[in-house]
XYZ file of N, CA and C in Angstrom:
585
model
N 119.827 130.798 113.322
C 120.590 131.067 111.990
C 119.466 130.145 110.700
N 118.851 129.126 110.641
C 117.904 128.189 110.457
C 116.691 129.092 110.013
N 116.243 129.202 111.154
C 114.634 129.014 112.385
C 114.807 130.761 111.534
N 115.602 131.460 111.179
C 115.382 133.176 110.734
C 114.974 132.801 109.074
N 115.970 132.033 108.384
C 116.118 131.715 106.550
C 114.724 130.756 106.484
N 113.770 129.632 107.666
C 112.160 129.311 107.185
C 111.483 130.550 107.152
N 111.742 131.695 109.186
C 110.614 132.282 108.502
C 110.040 133.335 107.231
N 110.995 133.909 106.568
C 111.538 134.448 105.705
C 111.508 133.420 104.125
N 111.322 132.716 104.322
C 110.362 131.481 103.163
C 108.804 131.781 103.637
N 108.598 131.475 104.842
C 107.779 131.616 104.977
C 106.568 132.205 105.090
N 107.150 133.530 104.864
C 106.515 134.722 104.777
C 106.485 134.640 103.000
N 107.600 134.772 102.396
C 107.546 134.932 100.927
C 106.015 134.369 100.557
N 105.719 132.844 100.996
C 104.875 132.073 100.819
C 103.630 133.120 100.894
N 103.568 133.435 101.677
C 102.274 134.230 102.345
C 102.669 135.237 101.278
N 103.435 135.687 100.584
C 103.145 136.919 99.825
C 102.639 136.302 97.768
N 103.182 135.110 98.221
C 103.056 134.358 97.117
C 101.463 134.151 96.656
N 100.426 133.449 98.030
C 99.236 132.549 97.355
C 98.750 133.754 98.936
N 97.560 133.764 98.460
C 96.182 134.421 99.484
C 95.973 133.785 100.655
N 95.555 132.057 100.744
C 95.694 131.255 101.082
C 96.991 130.241 101.111
N 97.885 129.665 102.500
C 98.137 128.275 102.568
C 97.544 127.448 103.466
N 97.480 126.365 103.003
C 97.084 125.120 104.063
C 98.958 124.554 104.912
N 98.954 124.402 105.908
C 100.015 123.804 107.436
C 100.837 123.157 106.249
N 100.272 122.590 105.517
C 101.251 120.831 104.721
C 102.255 121.328 104.081
N 101.990 123.188 103.546
C 103.189 123.734 102.406
C 103.973 124.813 103.815
N 102.834 124.716 104.437
C 104.185 125.686 105.641
C 105.599 124.122 106.174
N 104.692 123.028 105.978
C 105.341 121.931 106.903
C 106.231 121.629 105.645
N 106.387 121.553 104.186
C 107.452 121.471 103.938
C 108.016 122.273 103.553
N 108.272 123.498 104.077
C 109.029 124.954 104.193
C 109.866 124.950 104.665
N 109.438 124.435 106.572
C 110.023 123.913 107.052
C 110.705 123.095 107.825
N 110.610 121.717 106.702
C 110.695 119.924 106.642
C 110.064 119.517 107.319
N 109.714 118.558 107.629
C 108.924 117.490 107.746
C 109.331 117.359 108.688
N 108.434 116.353 109.324
C 109.068 115.000 111.157
C 109.893 115.977 112.317
N 110.963 116.485 112.677
C 111.417 117.517 113.686
C 110.996 118.233 113.595
N 110.608 119.490 112.685
C 110.302 120.099 111.859
C 108.964 120.882 111.846
N 108.250 119.222 112.590
C 107.175 119.802 112.873
C 106.192 121.283 113.356
N 107.066 120.636 114.541
C 106.179 121.371 115.891
C 106.689 122.969 115.642
N 108.242 122.926 115.003
C 108.223 124.529 115.088
C 108.077 125.324 113.774
N 107.378 124.165 112.786
C 105.545 124.739 111.137
C 105.106 125.367 113.114
N 103.975 124.391 114.139
C 102.738 124.803 114.410
C 103.790 126.406 115.606
N 104.240 126.678 116.044
C 104.937 127.030 116.744
C 105.666 128.735 115.407
N 105.620 128.761 114.945
C 106.214 129.374 113.792
C 104.685 130.415 113.477
N 103.858 129.311 113.703
C 102.504 129.459 113.107
C 102.036 130.401 113.327
N 101.413 129.408 114.997
C 100.755 130.115 116.044
C 102.082 132.295 116.255
N 103.194 132.471 116.423
C 103.920 132.602 116.780
C 103.230 134.481 115.289
N 103.080 133.717 114.327
C 102.062 134.891 113.292
C 100.534 135.050 113.749
N 99.521 134.453 113.769
C 99.041 134.786 114.256
C 98.679 135.343 115.731
N 99.123 135.251 116.283
C 99.546 136.641 117.979
C 100.141 138.571 117.830
N 100.931 137.913 115.799
C 101.386 139.570 116.082
C 100.493 139.587 115.009
N 99.286 139.684 115.230
C 98.524 140.053 113.301
C 99.088 139.931 111.995
N 99.791 139.049 112.805
C 100.787 138.850 110.963
C 100.101 138.451 109.365
N 98.592 136.642 110.056
C 98.249 135.792 110.066
C 97.451 135.660 110.595
N 95.680 135.602 109.938
C 95.074 134.780 110.461
C 94.624 133.713 110.818
N 94.095 132.439 110.970
C 93.891 132.241 110.728
C 92.132 131.606 109.774
N 92.068 130.808 108.460
C 90.515 130.894 108.314
C 89.376 129.799 108.460
N 90.489 128.313 109.130
C 90.005 127.537 109.251
C 91.369 126.236 109.875
N 91.184 125.336 110.478
C 91.895 124.786 110.965
C 92.978 124.125 109.752
N 94.104 124.659 109.722
C 94.759 124.631 109.674
C 95.289 125.667 107.612
N 94.548 126.129 107.857
C 94.499 127.230 106.653
C 94.662 128.634 107.501
N 95.823 128.907 106.523
C 95.994 130.119 106.960
C 95.840 131.681 105.802
N 95.560 132.791 105.965
C 96.452 133.740 104.898
C 96.675 135.155 105.829
N 97.552 135.528 105.249
C 97.516 136.797 105.860
C 97.136 138.018 105.143
N 95.981 138.395 104.888
C 95.051 138.955 103.849
C 93.370 138.596 105.197
N 93.501 139.760 105.897
C 92.036 139.517 106.659
C 91.153 139.954 105.616
N 90.600 139.124 105.357
C 88.983 139.423 103.936
C 88.592 137.538 104.572
N 88.073 137.100 105.346
C 87.027 136.004 105.542
C 86.642 135.446 104.152
N 86.082 136.743 103.242
C 85.610 135.591 102.359
C 86.160 134.124 101.816
N 87.359 134.368 101.526
C 88.971 134.080 101.403
C 89.176 131.969 102.313
N 87.380 131.982 103.285
C 88.106 131.067 103.765
C 87.293 129.731 102.798
N 86.316 131.078 101.997
C 86.056 129.676 100.742
C 86.839 128.743 99.819
N 88.116 129.044 100.224
C 89.070 128.800 99.408
C 89.664 127.072 100.332
N 89.957 127.301 101.492
C 90.107 126.097 102.487
C 89.082 125.035 101.859
N 88.056 125.157 101.040
C 86.649 123.429 101.037
C 86.813 123.993 99.732
N 87.114 122.229 99.490
C 86.855 121.690 98.487
C 85.762 121.332 97.444
N 85.310 121.630 97.254
C 84.834 123.000 95.465
C 83.632 123.348 96.441
N 84.000 124.116 96.398
C 82.818 124.949 96.641
C 82.780 126.533 97.071
N 81.618 127.398 97.085
C 81.486 128.789 96.080
C 80.219 129.508 97.304
N 80.967 130.921 97.230
C 79.634 132.171 98.001
C 78.536 131.996 96.711
N 77.606 132.091 98.375
C 76.953 131.898 97.221
C 75.247 132.253 98.996
N 74.193 131.487 98.171
C 73.194 132.253 98.723
C 73.066 133.841 99.428
N 72.929 134.937 99.961
C 72.249 136.098 100.544
C 73.495 136.611 100.431
N 74.834 136.186 100.846
C 76.498 136.619 99.519
C 76.201 137.115 97.910
N 75.924 135.833 97.675
C 76.310 136.311 95.934
C 74.796 137.525 95.385
N 74.009 137.144 96.475
C 72.157 137.792 96.012
C 73.085 139.837 96.498
N 73.601 139.581 97.651
C 74.966 141.157 98.046
C 75.129 141.033 96.644
N 76.368 140.029 96.772
C 77.528 140.871 95.358
C 76.511 141.285 94.152
N 75.244 140.777 93.914
C 75.228 140.697 92.474
C 73.615 142.327 93.320
N 74.448 142.521 94.155
C 73.722 144.195 94.361
C 72.243 143.926 94.025
N 71.471 142.560 94.409
C 69.988 142.314 94.645
C 69.469 142.621 95.586
N 70.696 141.866 96.564
C 70.103 142.505 98.129
C 70.928 143.464 98.771
N 70.010 144.236 99.481
C 70.441 145.415 100.454
C 71.140 145.188 101.520
N 70.749 144.829 102.041
C 71.074 144.427 103.511
C 72.792 143.468 102.945
N 73.632 144.215 104.860
C 74.416 143.484 104.589
C 74.324 141.923 105.036
N 75.534 140.880 104.636
C 75.536 139.155 105.087
C 76.616 139.016 105.545
N 76.754 137.923 106.564
C 77.889 137.569 106.479
C 78.377 136.383 104.933
N 78.952 135.987 104.905
C 79.473 135.329 103.867
C 79.046 133.791 104.037
N 78.496 133.416 103.401
C 77.959 131.528 103.137
C 78.325 131.508 102.087
N 79.157 129.859 102.657
C 79.710 129.133 101.704
C 79.491 127.732 101.621
N 78.763 127.016 100.459
C 78.306 126.232 99.841
C 79.083 125.725 99.657
N 79.560 123.574 100.323
C 80.631 122.741 99.691
C 80.276 122.012 99.646
N 80.704 121.109 98.585
C 80.447 119.468 98.634
C 81.792 119.134 99.192
N 82.651 119.285 100.068
C 83.465 119.000 101.196
C 82.467 118.247 102.015
N 82.682 117.627 102.560
C 81.823 116.978 104.022
C 82.730 117.736 105.341
N 81.768 118.458 106.161
C 82.242 119.076 106.871
C 80.849 119.301 108.000
N 81.120 119.778 108.367
C 81.155 120.251 109.739
C 80.067 121.962 109.663
N 78.799 122.011 109.502
C 78.096 123.083 108.916
C 77.680 124.163 110.130
N 77.552 125.455 109.251
C 77.105 125.847 110.441
C 77.741 126.785 110.688
N 77.347 128.296 111.879
C 78.019 128.655 111.480
C 79.604 128.949 112.410
N 80.732 129.487 111.602
C 82.120 129.392 112.183
C 82.733 130.900 112.181
N 83.196 130.896 113.538
C 84.312 132.094 113.860
C 85.249 132.110 112.234
N 85.768 133.085 111.820
C 86.719 133.594 111.052
C 87.152 134.749 111.571
N 89.090 134.782 111.882
C 89.017 135.705 113.033
C 88.674 136.863 113.847
N 87.187 136.211 114.479
C 86.402 137.084 114.979
C 84.856 138.103 114.317
N 84.772 136.642 112.414
C 83.942 137.982 112.084
C 83.166 135.840 112.453
N 81.895 136.252 111.297
C 81.084 135.275 111.087
C 80.570 134.201 110.022
N 80.923 133.352 109.571
C 81.673 133.152 108.117
C 80.489 131.736 108.411
N 79.284 131.755 107.206
C 77.909 130.592 107.578
C 78.088 129.285 106.063
N 78.795 128.046 106.456
C 78.750 126.643 105.662
C 77.567 125.890 105.563
N 77.431 126.182 104.380
C 76.531 125.093 103.704
C 76.683 123.735 103.923
N 76.721 122.089 103.474
C 76.571 121.966 102.206
C 75.255 121.462 101.226
N 76.618 120.732 100.511
C 76.042 120.465 98.663
C 76.272 119.936 98.298
N 75.534 118.845 96.798
C 75.630 118.018 96.325
C 77.044 118.152 95.530
N 77.353 117.206 95.073
C 78.258 117.069 94.648
C 78.475 117.364 93.017
N 76.923 116.569 93.173
C 75.767 116.837 91.390
C 75.426 117.933 90.959
N 75.610 118.994 92.350
C 74.801 120.294 92.261
C 75.940 121.888 92.722
N 77.285 120.790 92.734
C 77.708 122.119 93.000
C 78.283 122.942 91.774
N 77.981 123.428 90.723
C 77.827 124.515 89.940
C 77.514 125.904 89.140
N 78.164 126.826 88.520
C 77.228 127.522 88.658
C 77.552 129.026 88.666
N 78.687 128.459 89.057
C 80.014 129.796 89.684
C 81.158 130.223 88.865
N 81.500 132.067 89.444
C 82.222 132.884 88.594
C 83.741 133.755 89.418
N 84.473 133.250 88.980
C 85.343 134.506 89.775
C 84.702 135.172 89.720
N 84.678 136.319 90.201
C 83.821 138.022 90.373
C 85.436 138.427 91.465
N 85.619 139.524 91.110
C 86.667 140.633 91.551
C 85.776 141.093 92.540
N 86.552 140.958 93.665
C 85.952 141.608 95.293
C 86.755 141.883 95.860
N 86.797 143.183 95.703
C 88.052 143.879 96.285
C 89.259 143.627 95.917
N 90.606 142.165 96.295
C 91.713 142.336 96.310
C 91.912 141.128 95.227
N 90.687 140.369 95.575
C 90.130 138.884 95.021
C 89.742 138.931 94.062
N 89.226 137.302 93.179
C 88.242 136.433 92.321
C 88.114 135.853 93.088
N 87.145 135.576 94.091
C 86.170 134.770 94.760
C 85.174 134.419 93.537
N 85.160 132.959 94.292
C 83.321 132.420 93.058
C 82.106 132.708 93.283
N 82.061 133.294 93.463
C 80.237 133.777 92.629
C 78.755 132.755 93.015
N 77.372 132.097 93.010
C 77.006 131.686 92.300
C 76.806 133.208 91.741
N 76.182 132.226 89.729
C 75.312 132.969 89.428
C 74.730 134.104 89.578
N 73.280 134.791 89.173
C 72.574 135.296 90.049
C 71.406 134.142 89.254
N 71.331 133.403 88.378
C 70.345 131.335 88.265
C 70.520 130.377 89.085
N 72.290 130.409 89.590
C 72.105 129.722 90.714
C 72.119 130.540 91.606
N 72.010 131.113 92.392
C 71.424 131.534 93.651
C 69.961 131.786 93.669
N 69.309 131.788 92.304
C 67.464 131.832 92.419
C 67.815 130.413 92.982
N 68.306 129.920 91.994
C 67.931 128.193 92.542
C 67.546 127.400 93.782
N 69.470 127.952 94.281
C 69.897 127.740 95.581
C 69.654 128.752 96.428
N 68.930 129.176 96.431
C 67.615 130.313 97.130
C 65.914 129.621 97.365
N 65.326 128.613 96.317
C 65.453 127.483 96.305
C 64.488 126.046 97.090
N 66.318 125.673 96.653
C 66.283 124.597 97.083
C 66.546 124.204 98.885
N 66.948 125.316 99.764
C 67.115 125.907 100.662
C 66.430 126.634 100.823
N 65.187 126.839 100.514
C 63.984 127.806 101.273
C 64.022 128.334 101.768
N 64.662 129.113 100.877
C 65.311 130.532 101.491
C 64.783 132.205 101.156
N 63.575 132.778 101.924
C 62.499 133.550 101.722
C 63.045 135.044 100.777
N 62.762 134.792 99.282
C 63.480 135.815 98.513
C 61.639 137.083 98.713
N 62.568 138.232 99.034
C 61.618 139.646 98.867
C 60.813 139.278 97.647
N 59.766 140.411 97.735
C 59.790 141.047 96.074
C 60.237 141.176 95.022
N 60.918 142.311 96.426
C 62.019 143.026 95.398
C 63.079 142.543 94.663
N 63.523 141.189 95.737
C 64.205 140.559 95.012
C 64.169 140.230 93.725
N 63.622 139.522 94.461
C 62.460 139.148 92.699
C 62.712 139.669 91.682
N 61.868 141.145 91.469
C 62.189 141.855 90.593
C 63.052 142.113 90.128
N 64.087 142.527 90.896
C 65.787 142.548 89.901
C 65.855 141.803 89.266
N 65.626 140.437 89.904
C 65.963 139.135 89.501
C 65.995 138.739 88.428
N 64.774 139.052 87.852
C 64.000 139.145 86.423
C 64.460 140.202 85.696
N 64.902 140.645 86.054
C 65.083 142.239 85.300
C 66.375 141.848 84.162
N 67.637 140.987 85.327
C 69.165 140.547 84.796
C 68.729 139.093 84.454
N 68.531 138.109 84.953
C 68.444 136.321 84.381
C 68.046 136.331 83.386
N 68.722 135.267 83.714
C 69.262 135.083 81.644
C 68.999 133.228 81.797
N 67.267 133.477 81.253
C 66.187 132.223 81.608
C 67.014 131.429 81.238
N 67.624 131.382 79.181
C 68.354 129.382 78.695
C 68.900 128.979 79.729
N 69.816 129.643 80.053
C 71.384 129.721 81.694
C 70.246 128.770 82.985
N 69.428 128.978 83.753
C 68.731 129.356 84.347
C 68.031 128.136 83.755
N 67.419 127.414 82.399
C 67.105 126.118 82.324
C 67.758 125.590 82.275
N 69.487 125.843 81.445
C 70.256 124.794 81.818
C 70.664 123.780 83.085
N 71.542 124.642 84.373
C 70.805 124.381 85.945
C 69.858 124.360 86.226
N 68.917 124.078 86.202
C 68.056 123.427 86.540
C 68.065 121.405 85.909
N 68.021 121.155 84.803
C 68.609 119.891 84.628
C 67.916 119.482 85.081
N 69.438 119.239 86.117
C 69.877 118.084 87.205
C 68.320 118.246 88.060
N 68.015 118.951 87.858
C 67.203 119.290 89.705
C 66.041 118.591 89.830
N 65.125 118.187 90.561
C 63.977 117.425 90.374
C 63.198 118.435 90.423
N 61.988 117.868 89.795
C 60.680 119.176 88.850
C 60.188 119.715 90.214
N 60.526 118.662 90.973
C 60.102 120.219 92.298
C 59.905 121.139 92.794
N 61.854 120.806 92.411
C 62.443 122.457 92.462
C 62.745 123.133 91.090
N 62.655 122.589 89.854
C 61.996 123.362 89.009
C 60.707 123.818 88.596
N 59.431 123.428 89.237
C 58.672 123.522 89.553
C 58.801 124.552 89.991
N 59.210 125.593 91.195
C 59.575 126.150 91.810
C 59.612 127.503 92.229
N 60.986 126.838 91.083
C 61.902 127.621 91.077
C 61.087 129.150 89.345
N 60.605 128.337 88.671
C 59.457 128.924 87.469
C 58.053 129.685 88.207
N 57.520 128.852 89.370
C 56.989 129.381 90.081
C 57.225 131.726 90.247
N 58.857 131.383 91.168
C 59.066 132.346 91.909
C 59.332 133.006 90.739
N 59.432 133.192 89.882
C 60.135 133.836 88.142
C 58.140 134.524 87.597
N 57.308 134.070 88.293
C 56.397 134.174 87.589
C 55.811 135.002 88.535
N 56.054 135.034 89.547
C 55.216 135.813 90.756
C 54.855 137.292 90.051
């Protein structure tokens, strides 16, 4: 009887928030002796397809891999993901998460799909806004910050993308965002806009 009660509470927890961590689930089932039950419950919910694992200890009932961004503190979706979101990049791309957390970087598998995680210094982890993407508001870098990040990571930007970017970029916001960066990056970004 008690276990069914816990299941109802866990399912209610997933209704309240799109992303849940294991500690929250443990609080519902009770720490200590019920910790193994919490793990079993999670395994069974994943097996039944009711939830997915976004990252070790992080789960969602929504099959939206972009939600993985909430598993990293502080983080945002950027680079090619942001270019696609802002309509500047025609190609479909895997979500790219930039985070200041000390985590393993590279490609990760989330529910059978790939997510790319890159690290960014805490002092450069800014310039993102929560934008509606499907049923959720996800943190995407602004056009200005995306251009800077593309330059920092030395990623190729096509002329077509640069032309579209120039049309919508806010130059005063760009200059403000560039302030903490070294002169080499500032110069490179400004050259990209002039090409």
